[in-house]
N, C-alpha and C. Protein backbone atom coordinates (compact mmCIF):
# COMPACT_ATOMS: atom_id res chain seq x y z
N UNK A 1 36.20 26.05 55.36
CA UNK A 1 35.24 26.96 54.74
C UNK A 1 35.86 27.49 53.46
N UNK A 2 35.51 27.29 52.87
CA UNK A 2 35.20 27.77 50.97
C UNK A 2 35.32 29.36 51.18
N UNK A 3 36.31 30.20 50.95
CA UNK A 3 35.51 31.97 50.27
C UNK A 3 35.54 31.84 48.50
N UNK A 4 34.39 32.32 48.40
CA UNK A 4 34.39 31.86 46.72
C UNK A 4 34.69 32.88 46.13
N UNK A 5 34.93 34.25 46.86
CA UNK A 5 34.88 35.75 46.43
C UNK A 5 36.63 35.67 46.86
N UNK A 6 38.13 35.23 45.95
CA UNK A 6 39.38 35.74 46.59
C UNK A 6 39.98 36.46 46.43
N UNK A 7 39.16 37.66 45.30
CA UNK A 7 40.19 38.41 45.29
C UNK A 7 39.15 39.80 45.60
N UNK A 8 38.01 40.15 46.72
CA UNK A 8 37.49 40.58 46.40
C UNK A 8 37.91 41.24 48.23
N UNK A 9 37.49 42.56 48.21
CA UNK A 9 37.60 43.31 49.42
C UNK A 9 36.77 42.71 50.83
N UNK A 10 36.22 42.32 50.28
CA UNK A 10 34.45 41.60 51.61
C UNK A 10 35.85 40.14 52.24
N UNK A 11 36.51 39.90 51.59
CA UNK A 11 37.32 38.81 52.23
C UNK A 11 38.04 39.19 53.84
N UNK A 12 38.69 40.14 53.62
CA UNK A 12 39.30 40.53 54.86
C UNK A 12 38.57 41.17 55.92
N UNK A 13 37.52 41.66 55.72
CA UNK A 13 36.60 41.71 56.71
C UNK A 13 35.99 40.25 57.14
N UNK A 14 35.50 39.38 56.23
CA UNK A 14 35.64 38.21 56.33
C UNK A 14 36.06 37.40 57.32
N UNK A 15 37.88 37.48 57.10
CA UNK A 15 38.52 36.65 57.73
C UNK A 15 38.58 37.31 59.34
N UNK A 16 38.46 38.34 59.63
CA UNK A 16 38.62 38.84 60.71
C UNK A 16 37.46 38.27 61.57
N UNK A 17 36.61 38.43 61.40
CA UNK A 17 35.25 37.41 61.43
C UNK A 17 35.42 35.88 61.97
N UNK A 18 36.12 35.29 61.12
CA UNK A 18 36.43 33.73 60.98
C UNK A 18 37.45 33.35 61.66
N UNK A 19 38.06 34.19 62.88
CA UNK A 19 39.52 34.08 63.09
C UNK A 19 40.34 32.71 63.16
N UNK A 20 39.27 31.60 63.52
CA UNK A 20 39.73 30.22 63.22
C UNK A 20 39.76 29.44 62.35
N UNK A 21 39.74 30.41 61.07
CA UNK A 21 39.79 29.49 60.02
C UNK A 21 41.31 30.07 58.75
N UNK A 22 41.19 29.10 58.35
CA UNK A 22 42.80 29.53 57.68
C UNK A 22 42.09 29.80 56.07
N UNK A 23 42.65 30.37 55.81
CA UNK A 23 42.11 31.32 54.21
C UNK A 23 43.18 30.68 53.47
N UNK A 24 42.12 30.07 52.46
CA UNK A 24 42.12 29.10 51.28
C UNK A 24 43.43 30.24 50.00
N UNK A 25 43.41 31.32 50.41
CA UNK A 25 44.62 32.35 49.55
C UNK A 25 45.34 32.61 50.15
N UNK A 26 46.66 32.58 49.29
CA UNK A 26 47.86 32.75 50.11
C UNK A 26 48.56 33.93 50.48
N UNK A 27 47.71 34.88 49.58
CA UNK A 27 48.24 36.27 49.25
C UNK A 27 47.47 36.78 50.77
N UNK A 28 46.13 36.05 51.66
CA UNK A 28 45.82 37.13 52.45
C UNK A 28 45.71 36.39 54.27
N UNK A 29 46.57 34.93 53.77
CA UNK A 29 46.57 34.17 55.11
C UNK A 29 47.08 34.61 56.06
N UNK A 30 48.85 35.45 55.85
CA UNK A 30 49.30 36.47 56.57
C UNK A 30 48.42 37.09 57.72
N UNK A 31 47.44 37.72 56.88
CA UNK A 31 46.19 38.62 57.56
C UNK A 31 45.62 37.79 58.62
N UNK A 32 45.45 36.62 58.68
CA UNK A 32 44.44 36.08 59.56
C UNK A 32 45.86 35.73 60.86
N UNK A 33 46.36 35.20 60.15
CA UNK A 33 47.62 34.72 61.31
C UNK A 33 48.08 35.77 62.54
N UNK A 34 48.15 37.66 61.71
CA UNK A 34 48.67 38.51 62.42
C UNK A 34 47.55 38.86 62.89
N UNK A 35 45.84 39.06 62.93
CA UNK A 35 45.23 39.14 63.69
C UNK A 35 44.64 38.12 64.53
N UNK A 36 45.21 36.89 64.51
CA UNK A 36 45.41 35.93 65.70
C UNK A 36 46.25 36.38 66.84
N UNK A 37 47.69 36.71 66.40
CA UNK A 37 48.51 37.13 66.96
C UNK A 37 48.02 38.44 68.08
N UNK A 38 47.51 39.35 67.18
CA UNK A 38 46.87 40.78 67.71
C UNK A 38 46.36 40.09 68.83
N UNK A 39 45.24 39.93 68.56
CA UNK A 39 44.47 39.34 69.72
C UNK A 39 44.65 38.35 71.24
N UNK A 40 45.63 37.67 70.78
CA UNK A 40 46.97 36.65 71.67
C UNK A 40 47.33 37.84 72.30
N UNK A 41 47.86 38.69 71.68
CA UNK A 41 48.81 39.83 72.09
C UNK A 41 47.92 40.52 74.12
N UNK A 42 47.08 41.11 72.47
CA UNK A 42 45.86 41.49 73.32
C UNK A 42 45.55 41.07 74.90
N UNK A 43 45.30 39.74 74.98
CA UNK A 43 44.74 38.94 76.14
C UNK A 43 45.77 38.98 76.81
N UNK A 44 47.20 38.29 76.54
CA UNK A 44 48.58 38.34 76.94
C UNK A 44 48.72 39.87 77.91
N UNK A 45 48.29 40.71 77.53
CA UNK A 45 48.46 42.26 77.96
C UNK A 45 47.29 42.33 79.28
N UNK A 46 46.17 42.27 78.74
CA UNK A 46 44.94 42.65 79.66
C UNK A 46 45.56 41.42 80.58
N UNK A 47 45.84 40.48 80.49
CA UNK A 47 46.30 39.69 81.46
C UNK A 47 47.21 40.05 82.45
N UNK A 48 48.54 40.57 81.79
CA UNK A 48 49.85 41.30 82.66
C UNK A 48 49.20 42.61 83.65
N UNK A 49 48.52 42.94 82.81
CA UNK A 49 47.52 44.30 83.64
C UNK A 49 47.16 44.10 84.89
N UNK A 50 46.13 43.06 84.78
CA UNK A 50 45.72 42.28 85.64
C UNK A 50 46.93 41.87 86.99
N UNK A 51 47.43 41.21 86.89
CA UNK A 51 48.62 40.79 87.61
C UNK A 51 49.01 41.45 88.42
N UNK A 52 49.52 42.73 87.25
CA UNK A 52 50.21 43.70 88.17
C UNK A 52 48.93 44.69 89.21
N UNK A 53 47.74 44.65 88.50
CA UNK A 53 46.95 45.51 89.39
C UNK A 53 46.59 44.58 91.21
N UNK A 54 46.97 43.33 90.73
CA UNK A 54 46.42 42.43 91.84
C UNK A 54 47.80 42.73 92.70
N UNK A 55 49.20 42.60 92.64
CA UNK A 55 50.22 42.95 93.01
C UNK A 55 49.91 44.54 93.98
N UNK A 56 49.55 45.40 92.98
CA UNK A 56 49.81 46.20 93.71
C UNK A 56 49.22 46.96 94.39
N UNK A 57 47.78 46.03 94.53
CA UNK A 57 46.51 46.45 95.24
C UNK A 57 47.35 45.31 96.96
N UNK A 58 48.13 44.01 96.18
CA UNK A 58 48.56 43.70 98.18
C UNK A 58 49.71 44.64 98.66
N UNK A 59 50.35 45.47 97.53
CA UNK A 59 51.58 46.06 98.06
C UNK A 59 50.93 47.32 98.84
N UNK A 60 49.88 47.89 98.21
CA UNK A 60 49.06 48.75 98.78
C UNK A 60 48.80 48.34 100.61
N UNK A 61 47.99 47.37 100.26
CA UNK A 61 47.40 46.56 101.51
C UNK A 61 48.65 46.73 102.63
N UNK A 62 49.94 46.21 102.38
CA UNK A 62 50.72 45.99 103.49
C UNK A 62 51.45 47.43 103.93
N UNK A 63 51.18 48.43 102.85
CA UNK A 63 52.04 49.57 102.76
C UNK A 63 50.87 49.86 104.03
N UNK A 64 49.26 49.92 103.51
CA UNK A 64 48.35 50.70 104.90
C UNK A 64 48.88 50.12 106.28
N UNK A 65 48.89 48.89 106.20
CA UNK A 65 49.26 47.96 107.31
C UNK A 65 50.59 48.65 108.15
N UNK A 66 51.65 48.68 107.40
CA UNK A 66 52.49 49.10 108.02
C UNK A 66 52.34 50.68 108.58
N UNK A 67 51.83 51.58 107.83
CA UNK A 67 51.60 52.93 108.14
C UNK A 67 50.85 52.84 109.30
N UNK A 68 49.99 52.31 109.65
CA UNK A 68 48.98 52.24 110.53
C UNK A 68 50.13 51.88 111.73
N UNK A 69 50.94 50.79 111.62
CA UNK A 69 51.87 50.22 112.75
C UNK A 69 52.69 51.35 113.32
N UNK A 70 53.27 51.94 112.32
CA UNK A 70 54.21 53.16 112.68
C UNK A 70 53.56 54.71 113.40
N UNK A 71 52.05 54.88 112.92
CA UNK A 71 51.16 55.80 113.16
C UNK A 71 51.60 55.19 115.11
N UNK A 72 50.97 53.95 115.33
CA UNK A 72 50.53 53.77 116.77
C UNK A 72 52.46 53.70 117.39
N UNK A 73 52.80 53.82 117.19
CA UNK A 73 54.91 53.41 117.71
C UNK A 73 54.60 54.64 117.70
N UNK A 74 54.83 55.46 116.85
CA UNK A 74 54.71 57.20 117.03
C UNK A 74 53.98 57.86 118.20
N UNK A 75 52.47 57.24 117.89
CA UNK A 75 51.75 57.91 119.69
C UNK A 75 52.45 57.20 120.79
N UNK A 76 52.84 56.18 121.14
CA UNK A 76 52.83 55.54 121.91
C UNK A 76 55.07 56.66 122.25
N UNK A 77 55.47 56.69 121.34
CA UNK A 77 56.52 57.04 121.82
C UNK A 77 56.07 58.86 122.07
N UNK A 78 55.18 59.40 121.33
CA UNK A 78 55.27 60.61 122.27
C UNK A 78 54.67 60.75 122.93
N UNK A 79 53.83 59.89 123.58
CA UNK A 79 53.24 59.88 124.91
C UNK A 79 54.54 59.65 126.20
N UNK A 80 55.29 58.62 126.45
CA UNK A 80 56.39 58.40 126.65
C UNK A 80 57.40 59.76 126.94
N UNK A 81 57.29 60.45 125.74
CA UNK A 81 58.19 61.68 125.73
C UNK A 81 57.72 62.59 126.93
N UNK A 82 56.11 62.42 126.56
CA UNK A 82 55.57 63.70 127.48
C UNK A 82 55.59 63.05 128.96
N UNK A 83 55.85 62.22 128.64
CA UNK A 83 56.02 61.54 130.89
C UNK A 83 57.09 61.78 131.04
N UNK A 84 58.68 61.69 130.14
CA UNK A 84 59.41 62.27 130.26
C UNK A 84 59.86 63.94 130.63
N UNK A 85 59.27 64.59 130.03
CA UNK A 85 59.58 65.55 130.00
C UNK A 85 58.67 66.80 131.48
N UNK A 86 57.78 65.59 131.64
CA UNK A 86 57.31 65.95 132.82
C UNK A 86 58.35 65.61 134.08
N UNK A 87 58.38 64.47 134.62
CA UNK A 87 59.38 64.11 135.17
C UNK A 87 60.37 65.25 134.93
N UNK A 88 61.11 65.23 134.04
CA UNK A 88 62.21 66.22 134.03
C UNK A 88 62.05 67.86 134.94
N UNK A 89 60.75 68.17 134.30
CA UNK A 89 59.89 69.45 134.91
C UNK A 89 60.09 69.46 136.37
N UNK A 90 59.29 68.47 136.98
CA UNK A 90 59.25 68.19 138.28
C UNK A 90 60.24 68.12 139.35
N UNK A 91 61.10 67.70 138.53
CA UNK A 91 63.25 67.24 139.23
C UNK A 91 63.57 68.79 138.73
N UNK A 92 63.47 69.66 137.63
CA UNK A 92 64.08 71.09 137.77
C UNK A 92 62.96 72.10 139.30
N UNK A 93 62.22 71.53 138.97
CA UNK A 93 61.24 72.44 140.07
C UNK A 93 61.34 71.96 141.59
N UNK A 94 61.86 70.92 142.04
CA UNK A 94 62.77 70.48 142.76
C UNK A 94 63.96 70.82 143.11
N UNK A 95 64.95 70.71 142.25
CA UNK A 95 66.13 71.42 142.82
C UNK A 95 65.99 72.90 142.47
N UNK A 96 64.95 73.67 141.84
CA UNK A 96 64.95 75.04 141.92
C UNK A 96 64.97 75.60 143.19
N UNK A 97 63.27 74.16 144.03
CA UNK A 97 63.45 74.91 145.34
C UNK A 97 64.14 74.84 146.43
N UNK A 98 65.39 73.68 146.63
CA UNK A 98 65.89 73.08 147.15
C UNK A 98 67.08 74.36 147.71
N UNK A 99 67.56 74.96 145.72
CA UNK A 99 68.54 75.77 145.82
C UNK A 99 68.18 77.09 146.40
N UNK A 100 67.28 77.39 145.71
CA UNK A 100 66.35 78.85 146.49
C UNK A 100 65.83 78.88 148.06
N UNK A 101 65.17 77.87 148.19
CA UNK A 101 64.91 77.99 149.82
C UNK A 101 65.59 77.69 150.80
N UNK A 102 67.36 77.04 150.54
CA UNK A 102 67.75 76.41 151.48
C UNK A 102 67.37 75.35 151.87
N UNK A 103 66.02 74.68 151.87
CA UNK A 103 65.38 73.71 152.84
C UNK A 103 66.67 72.68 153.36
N UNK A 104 66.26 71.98 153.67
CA UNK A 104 66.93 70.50 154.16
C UNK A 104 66.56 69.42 152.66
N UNK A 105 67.41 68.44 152.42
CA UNK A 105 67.47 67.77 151.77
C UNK A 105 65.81 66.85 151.43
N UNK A 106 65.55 66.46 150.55
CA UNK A 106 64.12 66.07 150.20
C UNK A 106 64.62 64.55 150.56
N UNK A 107 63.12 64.26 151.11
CA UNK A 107 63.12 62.22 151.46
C UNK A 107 63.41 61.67 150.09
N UNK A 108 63.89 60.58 149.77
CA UNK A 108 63.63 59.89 148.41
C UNK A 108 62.14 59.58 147.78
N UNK A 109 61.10 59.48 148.73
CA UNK A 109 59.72 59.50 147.97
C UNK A 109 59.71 60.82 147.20
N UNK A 110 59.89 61.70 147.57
CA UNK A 110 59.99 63.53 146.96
C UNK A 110 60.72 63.24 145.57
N UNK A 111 61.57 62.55 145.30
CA UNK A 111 62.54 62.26 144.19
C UNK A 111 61.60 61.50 143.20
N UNK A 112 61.83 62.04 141.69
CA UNK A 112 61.46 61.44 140.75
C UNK A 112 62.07 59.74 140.76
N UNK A 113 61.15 58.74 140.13
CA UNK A 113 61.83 57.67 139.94
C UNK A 113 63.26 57.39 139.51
N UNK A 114 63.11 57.79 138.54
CA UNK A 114 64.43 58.02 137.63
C UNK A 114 65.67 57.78 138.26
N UNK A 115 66.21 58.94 139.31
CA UNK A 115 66.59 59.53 140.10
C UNK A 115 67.25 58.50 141.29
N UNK A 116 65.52 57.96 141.84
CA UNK A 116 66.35 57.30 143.26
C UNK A 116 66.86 56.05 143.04
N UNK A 117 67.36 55.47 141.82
CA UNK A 117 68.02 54.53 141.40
C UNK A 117 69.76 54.95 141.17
């Protein structure tokens, strides 16, 4: 493409326009080359963006995943605790009354699991 106007201001708006074409002056080819570049740049970027947003939308994903895993290990171990700590209850309230009333020794069914092992 011909600009017949080269030394005239309407060119560089022009070329920005034309980005695939190489300008017939040498004084303003620069211009077209570095807003090739810009634009390369440009896409190059919105691209990396991209990438990383896809990255860290799965790092997201596995982070819920795992939270969720540790949420249920958590109930599941203080549920656990509280059978524990019952048990425990039951064996002090046991030998509370054992020591207090005198009785005679308790059968092993009377005995927490734990215990008659």
């Amino acid at each position: 493409t011909h600009f017949p106007y080269t030394n005239d201001t309407r060119k560089l708006s022009t070329l920005r326009r034309v980005v695939g074409q190489v300008s017939p002056c040498r004084r303003h080819s620069h211009t077209v080359r570095r807003y090739r570049s810009r634009a390369g740049m440009a896409e190059a970027g919105m691209k990396y963006i991209s990438e990383v947003k896809n990255r860290f939308d799965a790092e997201c994903g596995l982070l819920r995943e795992e939270i969720r895993l540790l949420q249920l290990e958590v109930r599941s171990l203080v549920e656990e605790n509280k059978k524990r700590d019952d048990e425990r209850k039951k064996f002090q309230k046991l030998v509370l009354n054992i020591l207090c009333s005198g009785a005679e020794k308790p059968s092993l069914s009377e005995l927490p699991e734990a215990i008659r092992n």
